[in-house]
Short mmCIF file of C-alpha atoms in Angstrom, two decimals:
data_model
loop_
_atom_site.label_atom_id
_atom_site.label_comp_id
_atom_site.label_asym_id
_atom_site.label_seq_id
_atom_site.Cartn_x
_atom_site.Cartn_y
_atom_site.Cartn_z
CA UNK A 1 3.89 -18.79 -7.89
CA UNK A 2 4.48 -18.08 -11.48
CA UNK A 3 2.10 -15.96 -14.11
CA UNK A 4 -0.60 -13.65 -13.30
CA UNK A 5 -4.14 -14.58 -12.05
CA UNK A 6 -7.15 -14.25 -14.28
CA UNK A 7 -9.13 -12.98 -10.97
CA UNK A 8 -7.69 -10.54 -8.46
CA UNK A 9 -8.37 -10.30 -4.34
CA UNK A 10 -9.04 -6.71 -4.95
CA UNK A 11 -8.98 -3.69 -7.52
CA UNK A 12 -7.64 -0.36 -6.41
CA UNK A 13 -10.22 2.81 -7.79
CA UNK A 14 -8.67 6.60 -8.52
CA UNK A 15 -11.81 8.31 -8.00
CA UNK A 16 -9.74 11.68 -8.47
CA UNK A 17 -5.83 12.63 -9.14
CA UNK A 18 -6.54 15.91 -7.23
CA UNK A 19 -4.81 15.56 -3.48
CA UNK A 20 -5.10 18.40 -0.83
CA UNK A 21 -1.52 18.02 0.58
CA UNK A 22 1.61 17.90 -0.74
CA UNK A 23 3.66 15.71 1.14
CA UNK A 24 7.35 15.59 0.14
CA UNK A 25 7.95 12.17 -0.20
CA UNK A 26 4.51 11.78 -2.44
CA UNK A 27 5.12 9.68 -5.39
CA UNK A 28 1.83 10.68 -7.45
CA UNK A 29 2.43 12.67 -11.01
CA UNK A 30 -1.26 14.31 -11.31
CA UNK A 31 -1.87 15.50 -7.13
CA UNK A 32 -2.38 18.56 -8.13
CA UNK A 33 -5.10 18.34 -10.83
CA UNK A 34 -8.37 17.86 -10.30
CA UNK A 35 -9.29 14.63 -12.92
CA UNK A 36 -12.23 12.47 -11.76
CA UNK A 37 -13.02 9.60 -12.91
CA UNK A 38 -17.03 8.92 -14.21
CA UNK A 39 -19.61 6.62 -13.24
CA UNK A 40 -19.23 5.23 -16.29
CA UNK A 41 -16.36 4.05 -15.50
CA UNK A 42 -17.29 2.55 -12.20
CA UNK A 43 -20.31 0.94 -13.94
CA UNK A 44 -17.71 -1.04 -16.08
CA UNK A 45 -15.55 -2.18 -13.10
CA UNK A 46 -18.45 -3.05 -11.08
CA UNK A 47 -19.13 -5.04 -13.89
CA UNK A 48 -16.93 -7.80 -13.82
CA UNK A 49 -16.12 -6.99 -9.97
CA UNK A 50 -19.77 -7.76 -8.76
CA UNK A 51 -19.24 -11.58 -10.01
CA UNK A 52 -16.05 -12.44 -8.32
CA UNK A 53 -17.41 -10.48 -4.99
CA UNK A 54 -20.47 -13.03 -5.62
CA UNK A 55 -18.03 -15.99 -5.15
CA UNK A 56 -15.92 -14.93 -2.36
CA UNK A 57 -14.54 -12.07 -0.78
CA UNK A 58 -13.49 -8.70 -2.33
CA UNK A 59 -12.43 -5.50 -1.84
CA UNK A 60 -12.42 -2.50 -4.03
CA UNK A 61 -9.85 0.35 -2.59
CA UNK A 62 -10.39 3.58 -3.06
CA UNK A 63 -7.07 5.39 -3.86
CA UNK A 64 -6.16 8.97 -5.18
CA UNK A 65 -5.02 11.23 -4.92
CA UNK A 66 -7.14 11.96 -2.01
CA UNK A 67 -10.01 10.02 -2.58
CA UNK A 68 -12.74 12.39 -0.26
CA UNK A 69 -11.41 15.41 -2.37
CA UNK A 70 -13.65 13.61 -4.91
CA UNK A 71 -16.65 15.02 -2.51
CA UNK A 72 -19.37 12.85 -0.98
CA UNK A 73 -22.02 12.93 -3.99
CA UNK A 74 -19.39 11.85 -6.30
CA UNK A 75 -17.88 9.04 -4.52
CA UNK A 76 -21.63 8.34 -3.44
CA UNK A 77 -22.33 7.86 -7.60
CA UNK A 78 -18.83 5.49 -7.64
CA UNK A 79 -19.82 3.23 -5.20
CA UNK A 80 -23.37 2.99 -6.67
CA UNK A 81 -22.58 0.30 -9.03
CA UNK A 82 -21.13 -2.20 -7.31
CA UNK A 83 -23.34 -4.63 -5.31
CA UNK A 84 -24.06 -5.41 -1.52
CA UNK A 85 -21.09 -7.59 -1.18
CA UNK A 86 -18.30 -5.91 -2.11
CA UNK A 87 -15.57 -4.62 0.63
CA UNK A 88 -15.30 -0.85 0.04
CA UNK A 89 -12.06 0.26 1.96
CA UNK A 90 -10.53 4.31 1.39
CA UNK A 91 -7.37 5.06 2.14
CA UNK A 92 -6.79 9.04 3.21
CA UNK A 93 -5.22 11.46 4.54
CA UNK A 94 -7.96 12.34 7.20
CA UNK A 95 -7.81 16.25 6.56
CA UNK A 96 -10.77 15.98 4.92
CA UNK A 97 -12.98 13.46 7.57
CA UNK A 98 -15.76 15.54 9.58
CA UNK A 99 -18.90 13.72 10.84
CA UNK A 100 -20.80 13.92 7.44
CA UNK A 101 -17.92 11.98 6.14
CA UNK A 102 -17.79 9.73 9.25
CA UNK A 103 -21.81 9.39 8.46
CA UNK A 104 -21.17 8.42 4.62
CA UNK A 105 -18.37 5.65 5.71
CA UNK A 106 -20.84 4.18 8.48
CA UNK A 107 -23.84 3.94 5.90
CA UNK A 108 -21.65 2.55 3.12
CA UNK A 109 -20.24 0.22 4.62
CA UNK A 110 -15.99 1.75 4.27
CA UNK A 111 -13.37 0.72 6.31
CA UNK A 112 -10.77 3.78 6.85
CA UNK A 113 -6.97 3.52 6.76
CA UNK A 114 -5.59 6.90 7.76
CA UNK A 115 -2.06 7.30 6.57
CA UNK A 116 0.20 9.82 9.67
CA UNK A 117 3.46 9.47 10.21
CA UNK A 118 2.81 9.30 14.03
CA UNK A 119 3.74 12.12 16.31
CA UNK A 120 3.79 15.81 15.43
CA UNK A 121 7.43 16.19 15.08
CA UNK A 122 7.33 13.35 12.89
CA UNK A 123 4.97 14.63 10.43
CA UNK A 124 6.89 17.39 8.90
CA UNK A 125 7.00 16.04 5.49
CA UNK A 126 2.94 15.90 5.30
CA UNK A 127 1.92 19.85 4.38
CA UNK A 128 -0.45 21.36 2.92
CA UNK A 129 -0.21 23.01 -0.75
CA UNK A 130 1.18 26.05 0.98
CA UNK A 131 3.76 24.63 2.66
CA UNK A 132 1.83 24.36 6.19
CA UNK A 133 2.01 21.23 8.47
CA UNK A 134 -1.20 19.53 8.21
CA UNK A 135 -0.97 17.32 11.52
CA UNK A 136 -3.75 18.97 13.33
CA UNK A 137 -6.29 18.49 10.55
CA UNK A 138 -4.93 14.35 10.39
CA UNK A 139 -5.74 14.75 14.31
CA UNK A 140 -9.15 16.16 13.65
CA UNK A 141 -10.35 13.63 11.22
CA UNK A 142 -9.02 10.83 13.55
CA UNK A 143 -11.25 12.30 16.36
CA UNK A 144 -14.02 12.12 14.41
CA UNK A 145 -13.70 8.52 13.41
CA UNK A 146 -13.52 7.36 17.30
CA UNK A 147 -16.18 9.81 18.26
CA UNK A 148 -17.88 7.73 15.72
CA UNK A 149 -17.20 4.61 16.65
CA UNK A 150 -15.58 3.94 13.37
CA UNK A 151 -12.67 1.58 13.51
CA UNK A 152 -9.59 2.55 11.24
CA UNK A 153 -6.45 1.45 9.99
CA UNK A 154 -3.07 3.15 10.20
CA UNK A 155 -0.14 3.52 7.34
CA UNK A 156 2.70 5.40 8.35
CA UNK A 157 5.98 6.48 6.59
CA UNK A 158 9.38 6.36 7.74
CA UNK A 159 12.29 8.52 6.33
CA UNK A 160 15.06 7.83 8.56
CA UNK A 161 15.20 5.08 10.53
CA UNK A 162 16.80 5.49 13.82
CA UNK A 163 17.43 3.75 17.82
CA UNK A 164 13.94 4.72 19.70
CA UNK A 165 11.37 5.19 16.76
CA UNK A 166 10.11 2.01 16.59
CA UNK A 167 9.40 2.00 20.13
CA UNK A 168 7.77 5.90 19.74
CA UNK A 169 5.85 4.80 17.12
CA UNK A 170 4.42 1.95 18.01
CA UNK A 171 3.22 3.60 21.19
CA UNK A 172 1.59 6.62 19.52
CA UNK A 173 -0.51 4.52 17.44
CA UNK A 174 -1.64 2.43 20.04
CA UNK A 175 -2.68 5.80 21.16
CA UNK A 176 -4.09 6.74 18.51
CA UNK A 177 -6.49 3.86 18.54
CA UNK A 178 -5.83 2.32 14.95
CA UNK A 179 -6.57 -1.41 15.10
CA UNK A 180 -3.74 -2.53 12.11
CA UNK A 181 -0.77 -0.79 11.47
CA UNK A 182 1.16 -0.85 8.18
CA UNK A 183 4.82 1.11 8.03
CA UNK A 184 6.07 1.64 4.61
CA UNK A 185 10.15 2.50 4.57
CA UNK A 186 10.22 5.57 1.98
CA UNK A 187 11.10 4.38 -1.35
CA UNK A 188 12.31 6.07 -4.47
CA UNK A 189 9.18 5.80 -6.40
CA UNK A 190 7.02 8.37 -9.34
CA UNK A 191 8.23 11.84 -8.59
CA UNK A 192 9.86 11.29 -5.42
CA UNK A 193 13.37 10.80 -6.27
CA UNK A 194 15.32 11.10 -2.89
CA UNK A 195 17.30 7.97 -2.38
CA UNK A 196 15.99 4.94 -0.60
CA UNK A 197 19.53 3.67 0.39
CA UNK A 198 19.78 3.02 4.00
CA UNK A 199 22.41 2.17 6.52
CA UNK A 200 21.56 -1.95 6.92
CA UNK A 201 21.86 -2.10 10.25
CA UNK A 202 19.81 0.96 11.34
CA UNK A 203 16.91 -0.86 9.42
CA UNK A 204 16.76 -4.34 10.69
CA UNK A 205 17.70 -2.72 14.17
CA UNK A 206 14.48 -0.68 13.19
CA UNK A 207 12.13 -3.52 12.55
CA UNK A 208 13.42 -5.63 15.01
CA UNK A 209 13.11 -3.04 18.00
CA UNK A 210 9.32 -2.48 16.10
CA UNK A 211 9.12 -6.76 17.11
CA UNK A 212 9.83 -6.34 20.59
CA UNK A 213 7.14 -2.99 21.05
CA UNK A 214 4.37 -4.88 19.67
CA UNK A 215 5.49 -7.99 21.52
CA UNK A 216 4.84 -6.08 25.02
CA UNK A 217 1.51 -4.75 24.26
CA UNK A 218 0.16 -6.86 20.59
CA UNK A 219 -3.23 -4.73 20.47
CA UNK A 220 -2.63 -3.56 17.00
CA UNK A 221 -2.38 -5.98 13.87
CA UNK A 222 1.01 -5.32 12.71
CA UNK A 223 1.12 -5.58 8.99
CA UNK A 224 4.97 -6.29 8.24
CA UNK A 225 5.72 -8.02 11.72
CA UNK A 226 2.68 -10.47 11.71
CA UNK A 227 3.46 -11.58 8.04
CA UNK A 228 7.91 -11.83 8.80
CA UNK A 229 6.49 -14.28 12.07
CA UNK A 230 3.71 -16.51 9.83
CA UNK A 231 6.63 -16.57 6.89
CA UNK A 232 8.77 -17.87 9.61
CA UNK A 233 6.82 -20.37 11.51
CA UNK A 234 5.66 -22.08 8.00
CA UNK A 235 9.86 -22.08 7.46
CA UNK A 236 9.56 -24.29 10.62
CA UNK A 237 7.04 -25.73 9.92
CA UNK A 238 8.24 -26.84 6.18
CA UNK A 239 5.00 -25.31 4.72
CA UNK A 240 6.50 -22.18 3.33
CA UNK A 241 5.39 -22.87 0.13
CA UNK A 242 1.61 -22.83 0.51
CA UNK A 243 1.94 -18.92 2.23
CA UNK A 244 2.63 -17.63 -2.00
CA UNK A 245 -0.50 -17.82 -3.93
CA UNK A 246 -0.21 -20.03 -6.99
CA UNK A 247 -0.25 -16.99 -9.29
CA UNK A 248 0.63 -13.59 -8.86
CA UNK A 249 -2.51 -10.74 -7.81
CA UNK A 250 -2.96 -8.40 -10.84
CA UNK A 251 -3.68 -5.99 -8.50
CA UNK A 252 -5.54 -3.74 -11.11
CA UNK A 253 -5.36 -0.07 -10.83
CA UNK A 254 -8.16 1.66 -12.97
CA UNK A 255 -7.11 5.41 -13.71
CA UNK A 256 -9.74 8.31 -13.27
CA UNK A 257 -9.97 7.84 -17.20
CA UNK A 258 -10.58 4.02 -16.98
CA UNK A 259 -6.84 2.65 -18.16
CA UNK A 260 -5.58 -0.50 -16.40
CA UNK A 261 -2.25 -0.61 -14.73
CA UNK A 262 -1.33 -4.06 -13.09
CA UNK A 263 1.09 -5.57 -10.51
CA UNK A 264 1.87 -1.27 -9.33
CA UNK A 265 -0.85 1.22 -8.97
CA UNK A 266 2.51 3.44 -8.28
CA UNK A 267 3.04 3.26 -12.09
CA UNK A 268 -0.65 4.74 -12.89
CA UNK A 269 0.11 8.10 -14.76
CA UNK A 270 3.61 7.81 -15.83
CA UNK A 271 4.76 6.70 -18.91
CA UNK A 272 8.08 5.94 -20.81
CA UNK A 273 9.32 5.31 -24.48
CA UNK A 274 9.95 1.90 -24.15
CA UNK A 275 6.90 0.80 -22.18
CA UNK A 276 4.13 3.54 -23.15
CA UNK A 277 1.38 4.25 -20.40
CA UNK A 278 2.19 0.89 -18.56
CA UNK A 279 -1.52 0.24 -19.20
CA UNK A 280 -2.73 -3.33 -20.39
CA UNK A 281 -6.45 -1.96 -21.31
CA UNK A 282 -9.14 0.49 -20.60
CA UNK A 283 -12.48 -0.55 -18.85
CA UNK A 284 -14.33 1.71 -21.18
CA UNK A 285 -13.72 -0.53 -24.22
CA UNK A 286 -12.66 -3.63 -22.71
CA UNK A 287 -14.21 -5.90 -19.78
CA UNK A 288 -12.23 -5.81 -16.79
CA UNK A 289 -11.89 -9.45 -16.92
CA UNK A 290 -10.51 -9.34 -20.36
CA UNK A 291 -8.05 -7.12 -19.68
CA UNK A 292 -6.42 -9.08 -16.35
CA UNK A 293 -6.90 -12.36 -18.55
CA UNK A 294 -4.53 -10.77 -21.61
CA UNK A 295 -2.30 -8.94 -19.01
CA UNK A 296 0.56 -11.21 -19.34
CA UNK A 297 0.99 -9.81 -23.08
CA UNK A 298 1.77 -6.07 -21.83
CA UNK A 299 5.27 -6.19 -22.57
CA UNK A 300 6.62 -4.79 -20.02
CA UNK A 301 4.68 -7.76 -17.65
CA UNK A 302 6.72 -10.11 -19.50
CA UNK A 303 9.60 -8.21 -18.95
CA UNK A 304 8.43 -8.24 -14.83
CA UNK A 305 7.86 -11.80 -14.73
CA UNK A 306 11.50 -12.97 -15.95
CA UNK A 307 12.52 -10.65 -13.21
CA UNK A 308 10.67 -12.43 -10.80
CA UNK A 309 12.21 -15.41 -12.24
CA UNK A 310 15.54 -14.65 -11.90
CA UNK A 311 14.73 -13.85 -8.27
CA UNK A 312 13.54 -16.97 -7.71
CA UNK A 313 16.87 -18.81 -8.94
CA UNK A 314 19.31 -16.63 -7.02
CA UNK A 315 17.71 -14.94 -3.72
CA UNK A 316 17.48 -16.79 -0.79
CA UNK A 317 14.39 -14.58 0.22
CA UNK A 318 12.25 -15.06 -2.30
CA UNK A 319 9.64 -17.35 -0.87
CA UNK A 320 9.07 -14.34 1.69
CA UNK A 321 8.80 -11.50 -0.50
CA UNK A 322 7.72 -13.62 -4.02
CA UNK A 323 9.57 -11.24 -5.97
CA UNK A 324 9.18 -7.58 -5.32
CA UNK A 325 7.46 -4.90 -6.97
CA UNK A 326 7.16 -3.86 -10.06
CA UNK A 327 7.17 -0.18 -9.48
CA UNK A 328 10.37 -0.24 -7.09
CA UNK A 329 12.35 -1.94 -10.07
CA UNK A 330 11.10 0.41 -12.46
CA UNK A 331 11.76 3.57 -10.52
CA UNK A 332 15.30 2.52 -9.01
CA UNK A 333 16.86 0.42 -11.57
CA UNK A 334 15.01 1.71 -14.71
CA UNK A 335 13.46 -2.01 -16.29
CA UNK A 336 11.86 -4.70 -14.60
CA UNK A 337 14.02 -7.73 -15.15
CA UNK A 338 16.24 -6.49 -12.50
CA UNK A 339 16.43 -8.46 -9.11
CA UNK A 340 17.05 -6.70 -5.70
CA UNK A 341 16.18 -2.74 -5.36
CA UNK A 342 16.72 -0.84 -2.14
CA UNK A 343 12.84 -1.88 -0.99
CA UNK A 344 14.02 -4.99 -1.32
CA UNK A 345 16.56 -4.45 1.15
CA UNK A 346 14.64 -1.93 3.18
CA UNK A 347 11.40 -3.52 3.61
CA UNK A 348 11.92 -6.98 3.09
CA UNK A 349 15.69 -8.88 3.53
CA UNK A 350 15.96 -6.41 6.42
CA UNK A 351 12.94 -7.04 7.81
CA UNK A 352 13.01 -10.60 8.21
CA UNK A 353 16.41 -10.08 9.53
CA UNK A 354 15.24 -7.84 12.34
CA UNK A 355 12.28 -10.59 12.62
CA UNK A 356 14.91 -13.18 13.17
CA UNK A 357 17.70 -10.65 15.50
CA UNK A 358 14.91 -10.41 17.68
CA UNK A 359 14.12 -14.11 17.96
CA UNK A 360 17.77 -14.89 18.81
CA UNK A 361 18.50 -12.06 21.11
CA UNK A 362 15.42 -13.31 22.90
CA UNK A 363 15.45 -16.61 23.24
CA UNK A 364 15.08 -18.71 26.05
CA UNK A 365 18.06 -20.46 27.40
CA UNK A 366 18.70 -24.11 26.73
CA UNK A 367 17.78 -25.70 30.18
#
């Protein structure tokens, strides 16, 4: 894996800054302004987007912000652009989802991935702008998606990892009726700036005790388990190094105002003295396809990829996690040519580790 892709497996789509809650942990700059981005805009994505969805498949996400703040006739005129076989998948906070929304999903085709925290008690960081816990509207919007029949994806944060959560979670979203779960450790990130340091073993005793709930009962897709076990069996397998793509994903971000970020969507709206706007090209003057083709010139890419080399000559980890993140090295160690961050440790060395605690503490006996 080394260098960025000319083509991406998906482009994320800010079809408004504005977001309805204010969670504390939120890492967006512009959640409380209300900046949309134009058809126009779509119409230049779609562009280069309705080729590569023409060859195989692709997915454009839909990521705010709260992308239904955006309202039904403008995400409508978004999604007009691009063509039949496109993946159109929305990530929300649910407040919003009623059955006209549940109605717009089913006739455009959207998958759903609700982010919750899972129970009540463990929600208290997702409020509304005055301050009020929004969990019942989440619940709402979830109701309406199964009295639709509309299957939906779960993300969930977790603050403080603890003995019993894994287990608690896991069972509330089976529960809930999500059919893939993703769980995202909080990380320092935009304008969250709480620290991300963790006691190690209350995180891999967090994933692994997460192994063994979803071992019991496997209903739901488990995003971060299901990936630690296939990393793990291709170890054994000695074909670890066909699970990295070739090249990294751009994963391009397009702004409400058509700007490019790649490799973070976190970094979308910030920008620094050293590195600008992070952006490697707008849509609105520049093909898509240009821009991801040229995007290992943005200087601070370059600076990201001899990161990812040095992480490739001195952590044992790498061919699980490739590398890490742009954003996290950014936002916790201030550059990108760093090597480990606490996500690194949080969401990736410790979760193999719990991965592999709970294959040893449960293995069968030699006969």
């Amino acid at each position: 894996m080394r260098g960025i892709a000319a083509v991406p497996s998906y482009v994320v789509m800010q079809p408004t800054t504005l977001c309805n809650l204010d969670c504390v942990y939120c890492y967006l700059p512009l959640r409380a302004a209300d900046r949309r981005m134009s058809p126009t805009v779509a119409e230049a994505v779609a562009a280069s987007v309705n080729p590569w969805a023409a060859s195989g498949r692709f997915s454009v996400v839909w990521h705010g912000g709260e992308p239904l703040a955006a309202g039904r006739e403008h995400l409508a005129a978004l999604l007009a652009p691009f063509g039949p076989a496109v993946e159109h998948h929305v990530q929300t906070n649910a407040t919003l989802i009623d059955d006209a929304w549940c109605a717009f999903f089913a006739e455009h085709g959207i998958r759903v991935s609700v982010s919750v925290d899972g129970p009540r008690a463990r929600n208290g960081e997702r409020v509304t702008r005055g301050g009020r816990p929004a969990y019942d509207r989440i619940l709402a919007g979830v109701a309406a998606l199964r009295r639709h029949g509309l299957p939906f994806s779960a993300l969930a944060v977790v603050s403080r990892p603890e003995p019993g959560l894994a287990t608690e979670l896991y069972d509330y979203f089976l529960d809930l009726g999500c059919d893939v779960l993703g769980i995202n450790i909080e990380e320092t990130e935009g304008v969250n700036t709480r620290t991300n340091a963790r006691d190690a073993a209350a995180v891999t005793g967090f994933w692994g005790e997460l192994v063994g709930a979803w071992r019991r009962d496997p209903r739901i897709h488990l995003r971060e388990i299901e990936w630690s076990l296939r990393y793990a069996g291709a170890v054994l397998a000695g074909t670890a190094d066909d699970l990295l793509p070739r090249r990294l994903d751009p994963i391009p971000t397009v702004s409400h105002d058509g700007s490019v970020v790649v490799l973070s969507p976190e970094l979308a709206g910030f920008t620094d003295a050293r590195y600008g706007d992070f952006s490697s090209g707008n849509v609105l003057t520049t093909p898509l396809a240009e821009i991801l083709a040229d995007a290992g010139r943005t200087p601070w890419v370059g600076e990201f990829l001899t990161g990812v080399e040095a992480c490739r000559s001195s952590c044992p980890y790498f061919g699980f996690c490739g590398g890490g993140h742009a954003a996290n090295r950014y936002f916790e160690l201030g550059r990108f040519d760093g090597t480990e961050t606490e996500h690194c440790r949080n969401s990736k060395i410790r979760l193999l580790e719990g991965v592999l605690e709970h294959a040893r503490d449960h293995e069968s006996p030699a006969a």
